[in-house]
Tab-separated table of C-alpha atoms and ligand atoms in Angstrom:
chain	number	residue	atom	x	y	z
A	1	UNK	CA	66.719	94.921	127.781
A	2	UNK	CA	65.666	92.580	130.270
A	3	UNK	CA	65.584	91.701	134.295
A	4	UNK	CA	68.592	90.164	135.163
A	5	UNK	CA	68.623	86.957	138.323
A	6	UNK	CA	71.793	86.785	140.220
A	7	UNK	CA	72.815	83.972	142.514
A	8	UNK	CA	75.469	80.856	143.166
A	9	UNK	CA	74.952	77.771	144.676
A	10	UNK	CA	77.451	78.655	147.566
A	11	UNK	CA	74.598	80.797	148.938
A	12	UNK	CA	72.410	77.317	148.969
A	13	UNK	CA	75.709	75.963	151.154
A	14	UNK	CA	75.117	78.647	153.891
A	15	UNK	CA	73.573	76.620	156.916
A	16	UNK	CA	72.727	78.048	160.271
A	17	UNK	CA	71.490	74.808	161.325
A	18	UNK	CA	68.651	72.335	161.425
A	19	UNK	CA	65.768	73.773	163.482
A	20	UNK	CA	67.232	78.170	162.252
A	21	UNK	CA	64.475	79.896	160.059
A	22	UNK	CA	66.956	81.456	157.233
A	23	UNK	CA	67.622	77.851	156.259
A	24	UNK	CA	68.821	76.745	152.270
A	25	UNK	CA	65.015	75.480	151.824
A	26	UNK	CA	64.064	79.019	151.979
A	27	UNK	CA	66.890	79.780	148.505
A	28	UNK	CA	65.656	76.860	146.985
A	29	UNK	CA	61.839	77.941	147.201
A	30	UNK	CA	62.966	81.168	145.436
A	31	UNK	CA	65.049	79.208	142.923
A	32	UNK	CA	62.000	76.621	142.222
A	33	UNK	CA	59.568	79.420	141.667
A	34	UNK	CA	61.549	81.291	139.314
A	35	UNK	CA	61.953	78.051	137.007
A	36	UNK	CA	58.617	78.076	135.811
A	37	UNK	CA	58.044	79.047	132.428
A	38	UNK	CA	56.937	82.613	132.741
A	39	UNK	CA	60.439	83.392	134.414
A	40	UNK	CA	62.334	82.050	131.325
A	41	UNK	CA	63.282	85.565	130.198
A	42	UNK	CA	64.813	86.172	133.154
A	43	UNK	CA	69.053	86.953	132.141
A	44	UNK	CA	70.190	84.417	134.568
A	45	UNK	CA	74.214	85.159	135.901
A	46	UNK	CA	76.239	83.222	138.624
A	47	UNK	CA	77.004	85.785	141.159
A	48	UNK	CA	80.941	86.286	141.951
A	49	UNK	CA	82.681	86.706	145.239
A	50	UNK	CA	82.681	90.439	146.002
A	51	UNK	CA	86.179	92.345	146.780
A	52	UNK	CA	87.434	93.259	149.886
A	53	UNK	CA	87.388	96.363	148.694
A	54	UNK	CA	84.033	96.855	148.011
A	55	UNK	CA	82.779	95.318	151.013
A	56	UNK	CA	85.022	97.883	153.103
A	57	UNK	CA	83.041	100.677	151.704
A	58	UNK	CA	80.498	99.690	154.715
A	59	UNK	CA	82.226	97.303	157.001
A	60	UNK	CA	86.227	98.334	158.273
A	61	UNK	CA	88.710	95.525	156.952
A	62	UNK	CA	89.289	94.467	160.320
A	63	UNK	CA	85.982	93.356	160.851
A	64	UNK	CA	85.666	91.489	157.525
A	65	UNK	CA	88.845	89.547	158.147
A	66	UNK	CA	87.540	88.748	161.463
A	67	UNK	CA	84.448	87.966	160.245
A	68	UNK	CA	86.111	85.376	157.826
A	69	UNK	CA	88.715	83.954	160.276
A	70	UNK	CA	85.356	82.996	162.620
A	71	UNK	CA	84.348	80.636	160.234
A	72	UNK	CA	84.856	77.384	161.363
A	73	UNK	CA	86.196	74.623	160.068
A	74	UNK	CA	83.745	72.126	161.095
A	75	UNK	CA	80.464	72.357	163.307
A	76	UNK	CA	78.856	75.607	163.872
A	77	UNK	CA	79.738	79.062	165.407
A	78	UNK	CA	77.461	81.811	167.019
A	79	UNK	CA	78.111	85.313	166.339
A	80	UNK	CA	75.165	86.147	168.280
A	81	UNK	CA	72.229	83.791	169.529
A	82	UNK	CA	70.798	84.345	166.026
A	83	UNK	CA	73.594	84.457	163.661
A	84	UNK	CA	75.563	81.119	163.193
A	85	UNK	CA	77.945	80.342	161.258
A	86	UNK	CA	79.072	76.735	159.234
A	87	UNK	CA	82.167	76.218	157.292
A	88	UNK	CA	80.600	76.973	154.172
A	89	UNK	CA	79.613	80.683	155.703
A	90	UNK	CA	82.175	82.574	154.464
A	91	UNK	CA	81.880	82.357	151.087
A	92	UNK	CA	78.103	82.551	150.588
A	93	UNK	CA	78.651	86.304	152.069
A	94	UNK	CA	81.115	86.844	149.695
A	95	UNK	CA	78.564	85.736	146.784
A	96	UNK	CA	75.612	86.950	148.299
A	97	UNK	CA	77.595	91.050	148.772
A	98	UNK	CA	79.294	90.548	145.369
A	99	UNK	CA	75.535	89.497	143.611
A	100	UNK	CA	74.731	93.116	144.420
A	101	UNK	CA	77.893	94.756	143.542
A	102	UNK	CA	77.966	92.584	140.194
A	103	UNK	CA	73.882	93.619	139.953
A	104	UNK	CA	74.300	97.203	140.573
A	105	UNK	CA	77.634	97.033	137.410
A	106	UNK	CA	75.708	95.279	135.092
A	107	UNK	CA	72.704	98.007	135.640
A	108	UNK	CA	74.462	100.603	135.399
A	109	UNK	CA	76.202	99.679	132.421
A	110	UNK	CA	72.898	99.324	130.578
A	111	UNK	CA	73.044	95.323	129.760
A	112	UNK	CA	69.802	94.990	131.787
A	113	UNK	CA	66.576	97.495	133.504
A	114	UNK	CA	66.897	95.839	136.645
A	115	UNK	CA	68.187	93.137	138.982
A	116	UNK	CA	67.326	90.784	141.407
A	117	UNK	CA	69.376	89.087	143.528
A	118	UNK	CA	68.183	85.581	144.999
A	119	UNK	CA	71.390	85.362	147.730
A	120	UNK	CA	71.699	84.392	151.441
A	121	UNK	CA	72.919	84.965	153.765
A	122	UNK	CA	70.346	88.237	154.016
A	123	UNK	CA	72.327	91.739	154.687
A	124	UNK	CA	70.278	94.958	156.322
A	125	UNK	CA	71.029	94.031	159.728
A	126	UNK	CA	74.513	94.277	159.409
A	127	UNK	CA	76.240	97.311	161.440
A	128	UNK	CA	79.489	98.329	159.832
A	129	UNK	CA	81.006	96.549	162.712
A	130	UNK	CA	78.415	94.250	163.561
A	131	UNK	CA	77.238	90.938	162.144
A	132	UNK	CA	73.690	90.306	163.904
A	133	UNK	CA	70.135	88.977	162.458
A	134	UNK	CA	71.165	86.335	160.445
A	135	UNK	CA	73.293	88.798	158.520
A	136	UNK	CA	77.311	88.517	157.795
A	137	UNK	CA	77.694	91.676	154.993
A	138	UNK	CA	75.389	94.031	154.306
A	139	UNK	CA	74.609	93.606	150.988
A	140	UNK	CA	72.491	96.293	149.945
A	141	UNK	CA	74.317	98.683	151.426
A	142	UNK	CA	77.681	97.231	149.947
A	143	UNK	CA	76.152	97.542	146.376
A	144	UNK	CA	74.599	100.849	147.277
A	145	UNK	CA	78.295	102.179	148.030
A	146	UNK	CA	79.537	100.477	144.832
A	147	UNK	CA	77.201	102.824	142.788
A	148	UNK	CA	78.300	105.742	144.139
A	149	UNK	CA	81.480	105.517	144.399
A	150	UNK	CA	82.359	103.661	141.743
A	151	UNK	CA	79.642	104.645	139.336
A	152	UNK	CA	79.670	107.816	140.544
A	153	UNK	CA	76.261	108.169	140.875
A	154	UNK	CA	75.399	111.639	143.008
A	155	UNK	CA	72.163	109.969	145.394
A	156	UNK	CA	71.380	106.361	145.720
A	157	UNK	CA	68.376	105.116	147.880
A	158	UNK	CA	67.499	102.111	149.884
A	159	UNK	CA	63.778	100.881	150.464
A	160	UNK	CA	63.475	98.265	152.383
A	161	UNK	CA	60.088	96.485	153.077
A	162	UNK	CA	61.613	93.834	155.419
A	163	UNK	CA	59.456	93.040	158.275
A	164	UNK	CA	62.146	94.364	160.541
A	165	UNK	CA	64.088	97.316	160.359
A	166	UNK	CA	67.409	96.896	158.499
A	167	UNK	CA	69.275	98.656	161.386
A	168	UNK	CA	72.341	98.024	159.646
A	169	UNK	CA	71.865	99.842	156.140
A	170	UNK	CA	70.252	103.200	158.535
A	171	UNK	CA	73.800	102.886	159.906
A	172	UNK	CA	76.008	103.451	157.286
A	173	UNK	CA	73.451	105.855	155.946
A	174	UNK	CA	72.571	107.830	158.463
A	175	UNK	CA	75.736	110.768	158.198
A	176	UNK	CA	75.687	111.020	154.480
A	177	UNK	CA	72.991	112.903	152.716
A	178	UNK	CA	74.032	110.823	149.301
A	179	UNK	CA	72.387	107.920	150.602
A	180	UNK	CA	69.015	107.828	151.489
A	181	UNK	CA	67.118	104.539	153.554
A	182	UNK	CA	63.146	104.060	154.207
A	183	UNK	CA	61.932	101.269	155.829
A	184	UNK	CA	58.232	99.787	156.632
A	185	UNK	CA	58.459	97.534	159.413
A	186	UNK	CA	56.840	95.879	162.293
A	187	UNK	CA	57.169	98.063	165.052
A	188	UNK	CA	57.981	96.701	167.928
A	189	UNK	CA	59.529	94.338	167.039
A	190	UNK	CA	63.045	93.081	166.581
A	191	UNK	CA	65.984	94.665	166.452
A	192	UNK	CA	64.303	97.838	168.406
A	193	UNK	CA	65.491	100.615	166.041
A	194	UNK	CA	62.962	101.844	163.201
A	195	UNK	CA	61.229	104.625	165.091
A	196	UNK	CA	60.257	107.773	162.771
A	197	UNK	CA	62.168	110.360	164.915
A	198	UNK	CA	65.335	108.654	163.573
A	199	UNK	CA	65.263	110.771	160.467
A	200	UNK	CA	69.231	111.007	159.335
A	201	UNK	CA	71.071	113.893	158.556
A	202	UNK	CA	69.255	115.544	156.175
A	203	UNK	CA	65.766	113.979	156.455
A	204	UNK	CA	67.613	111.219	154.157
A	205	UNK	CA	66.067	108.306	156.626
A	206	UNK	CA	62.360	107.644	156.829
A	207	UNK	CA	60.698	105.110	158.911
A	208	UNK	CA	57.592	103.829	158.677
A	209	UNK	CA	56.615	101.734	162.081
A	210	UNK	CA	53.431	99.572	161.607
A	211	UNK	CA	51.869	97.962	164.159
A	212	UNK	CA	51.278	94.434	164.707
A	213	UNK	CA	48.365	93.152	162.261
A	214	UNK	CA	48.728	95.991	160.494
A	215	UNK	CA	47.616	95.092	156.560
A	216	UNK	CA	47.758	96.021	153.049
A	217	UNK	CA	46.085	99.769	153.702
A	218	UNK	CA	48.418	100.567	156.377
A	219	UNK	CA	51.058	99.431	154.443
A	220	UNK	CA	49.996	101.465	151.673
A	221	UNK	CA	49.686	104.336	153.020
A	222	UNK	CA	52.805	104.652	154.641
A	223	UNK	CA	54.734	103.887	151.662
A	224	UNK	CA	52.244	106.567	148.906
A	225	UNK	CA	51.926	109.045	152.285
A	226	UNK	CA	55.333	109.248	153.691
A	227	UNK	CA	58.103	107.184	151.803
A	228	UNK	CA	57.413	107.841	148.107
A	229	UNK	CA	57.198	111.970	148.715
A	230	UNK	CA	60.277	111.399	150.506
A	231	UNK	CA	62.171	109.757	147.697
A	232	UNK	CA	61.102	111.965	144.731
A	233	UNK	CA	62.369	114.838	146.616
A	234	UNK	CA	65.430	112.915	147.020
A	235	UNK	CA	65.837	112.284	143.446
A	236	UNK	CA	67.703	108.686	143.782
A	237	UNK	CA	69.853	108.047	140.927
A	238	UNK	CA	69.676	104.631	141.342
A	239	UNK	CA	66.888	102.507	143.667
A	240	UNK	CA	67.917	99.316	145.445
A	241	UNK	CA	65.633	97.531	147.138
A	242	UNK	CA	65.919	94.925	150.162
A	243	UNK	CA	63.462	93.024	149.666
A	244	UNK	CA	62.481	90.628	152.616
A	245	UNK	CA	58.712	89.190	152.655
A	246	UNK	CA	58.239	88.520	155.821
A	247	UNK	CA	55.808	91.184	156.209
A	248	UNK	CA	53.356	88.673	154.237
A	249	UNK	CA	50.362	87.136	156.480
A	250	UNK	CA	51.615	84.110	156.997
A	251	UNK	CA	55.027	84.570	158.005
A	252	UNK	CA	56.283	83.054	161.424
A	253	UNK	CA	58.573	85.299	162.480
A	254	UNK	CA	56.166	88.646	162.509
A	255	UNK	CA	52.024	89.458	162.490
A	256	UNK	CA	51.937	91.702	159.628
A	257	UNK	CA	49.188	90.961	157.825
A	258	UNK	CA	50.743	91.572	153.815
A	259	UNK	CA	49.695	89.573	150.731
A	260	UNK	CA	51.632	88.778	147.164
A	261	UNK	CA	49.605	91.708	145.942
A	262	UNK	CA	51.419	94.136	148.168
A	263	UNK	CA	54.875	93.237	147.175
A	264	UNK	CA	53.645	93.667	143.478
A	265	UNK	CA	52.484	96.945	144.171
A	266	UNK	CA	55.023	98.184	146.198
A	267	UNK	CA	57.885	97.207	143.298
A	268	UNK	CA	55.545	99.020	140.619
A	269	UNK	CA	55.744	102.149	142.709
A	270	UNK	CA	59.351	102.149	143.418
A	271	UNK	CA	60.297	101.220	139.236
A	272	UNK	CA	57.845	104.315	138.981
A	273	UNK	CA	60.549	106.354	140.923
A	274	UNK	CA	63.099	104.767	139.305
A	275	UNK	CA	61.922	105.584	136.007
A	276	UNK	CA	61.228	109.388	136.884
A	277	UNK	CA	64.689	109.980	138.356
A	278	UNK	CA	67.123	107.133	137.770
A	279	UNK	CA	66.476	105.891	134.521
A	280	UNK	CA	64.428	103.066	135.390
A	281	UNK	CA	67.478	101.266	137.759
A	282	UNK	CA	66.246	99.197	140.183
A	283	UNK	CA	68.228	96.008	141.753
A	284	UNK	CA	66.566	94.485	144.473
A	285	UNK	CA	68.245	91.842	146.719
A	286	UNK	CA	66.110	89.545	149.233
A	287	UNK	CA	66.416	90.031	152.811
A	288	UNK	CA	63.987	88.267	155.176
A	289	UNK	CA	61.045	85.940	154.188
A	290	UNK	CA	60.162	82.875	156.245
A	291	UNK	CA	56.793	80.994	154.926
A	292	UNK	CA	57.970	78.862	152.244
A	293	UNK	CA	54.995	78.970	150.234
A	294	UNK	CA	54.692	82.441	151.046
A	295	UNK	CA	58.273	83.188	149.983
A	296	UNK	CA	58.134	81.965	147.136
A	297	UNK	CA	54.710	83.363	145.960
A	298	UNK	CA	55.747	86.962	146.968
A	299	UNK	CA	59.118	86.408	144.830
A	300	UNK	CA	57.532	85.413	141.964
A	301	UNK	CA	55.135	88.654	142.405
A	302	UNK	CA	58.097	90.651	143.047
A	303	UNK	CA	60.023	89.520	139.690
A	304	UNK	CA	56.537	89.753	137.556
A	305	UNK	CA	56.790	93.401	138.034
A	306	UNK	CA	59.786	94.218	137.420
A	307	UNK	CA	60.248	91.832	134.434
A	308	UNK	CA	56.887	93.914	133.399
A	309	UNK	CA	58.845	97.068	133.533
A	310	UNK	CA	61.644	95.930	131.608
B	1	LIG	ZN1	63.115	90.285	158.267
């Protein structure tokens, strides 16, 4: 049993544009750090193009074949003043939803404890039928679908300790009480949603706002006082995890004041749940994360502990 890595070099191919913050660099960091020797257990798998069909669990097929017929053949198109796309677009979504899908089988099935998928373009704030933030698919949600309806698994749960609030995935969660979605995240801050009187259907969305230069105790806190309580009485059957680190101190792009330390510690808690309730399944996918340096070390600190649970 091991920790399994998922990712494909079209996700590396993916390029917003010279002076855009989710830029290749950012993959490569991830991919550099998790050569070094101590990641050499890792189960290392290419990461296939998801199916339309699984991707049309969250977004309608209309919108995906739109999405696709945007991308350009040449130069660069803007979906939104954020979200650009290149020719090469297209199919580092496709890689970077099926990673997840192809994650979420291969857990399921047994061949592995856990997952991690090292993909971009990043997922939680896509709507169902709108690409914003950087983000083409959703791809936690899309593999969080895949388990349940696939896999038939009766509750799956999202945590997402993103900077910002994955909008998208509280979405396509918020009607069904089989999926449940917490989030930490700077509050305000973009994209505006995130506050804790959006609670879901059932109670099956929790929010945790912070507040600019909030640090590690805040952070703890909200996720031992109201997330964790949350998600044991939920009793996920399978925990994925969008994990962006742009919480950490020295990203650019928010003033959370988070260290490699809390990213271990927040994984430990959540394989903690998953080993209570879901028989230890965890795949985690990255989302935001901006810092080099800081990307990478959080990664690595990330995949330490849940290599350590395997
Ligand atoms: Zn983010």
């Amino acid at each position: 049993m091991t920790t399994l890595l998922y990712t494909h070099p079209a996700c590396l191919d993916h390029d917003p544009g010279d002076y855009h913050p989710e830029s290749p660099a950012r993959l490569r960091a991830v991919l550099e750090a998790l050569a070094a020797p101590e990641f050499a257990g890792l189960g290392r798998r290419q990461a296939p193009e998801a199916a339309l069909d699984d991707i049309a669990r969250v977004h309608p097929r209309r919108f995906v074949e739109r999405m696709l017929a945007a991308v350009p053949a040449s130069g660069h198109i803007g979906i939104d003043a954020d979200t650009i796309l290149c020719p090469a677009s297209g199919r580092a979504a496709l890689h970077a939803a099926g990673a997840v899908v192809a994650a979420v089988d291969a857990v399921v099935a047994g061949e592995a404890d856990n997952a991690f998928c090292a993909v971009r373009p990043p997922g939680h704030h896509a709507e169902p039928g709108r690409a914003m933030g950087f983000c083409l698919f959703n791809n936690v949600a899309i593999g969080a679908l895949r388990a349940r309806e696939v896999h038939g698994l009766a509750r799956v749960a999202v945590i997402d300790f993103d900077v910002h609030h994955g909008n998208g995935t509280q979405a396509r969660f918020y009607d069904d009480h089989t999926l449940f979605y917490a989030s930490t995240h700077q509050f305000p801050l973009y994209p505006g949603t995130g506050t804790q009187d959006e609670t879901g259907i059932s109670g099956n969305i929790v929010n945790v706002p912070l507040p600019p230069r909030a640090g590690s105790r805040e952070f703890r806190l909200g996720v031992s006082g109201e997330i964790l309580p949350a998600l044991n009485a939920f009793r996920p059957e399978m925990v994925l995890i969008s994990a962006g680190f742009d919480g950490h101190k020295s990203d650019p792009l928010a003033q959370l004041l988070l260290d490699e330390s809390d990213y271990a510690w927040v994984t430990e808690q959540l394989l903690e749940v998953a080993r209570r309730h879901a028989a230890g399944r965890v795949v985690s996918t990255l989302e935001g994360g901006y810092d080099l340096a800081a990307l990478a070390a959080s990664t690595a600190a990330h995949l330490r502990a849940l290599m350590a649970a395997g």
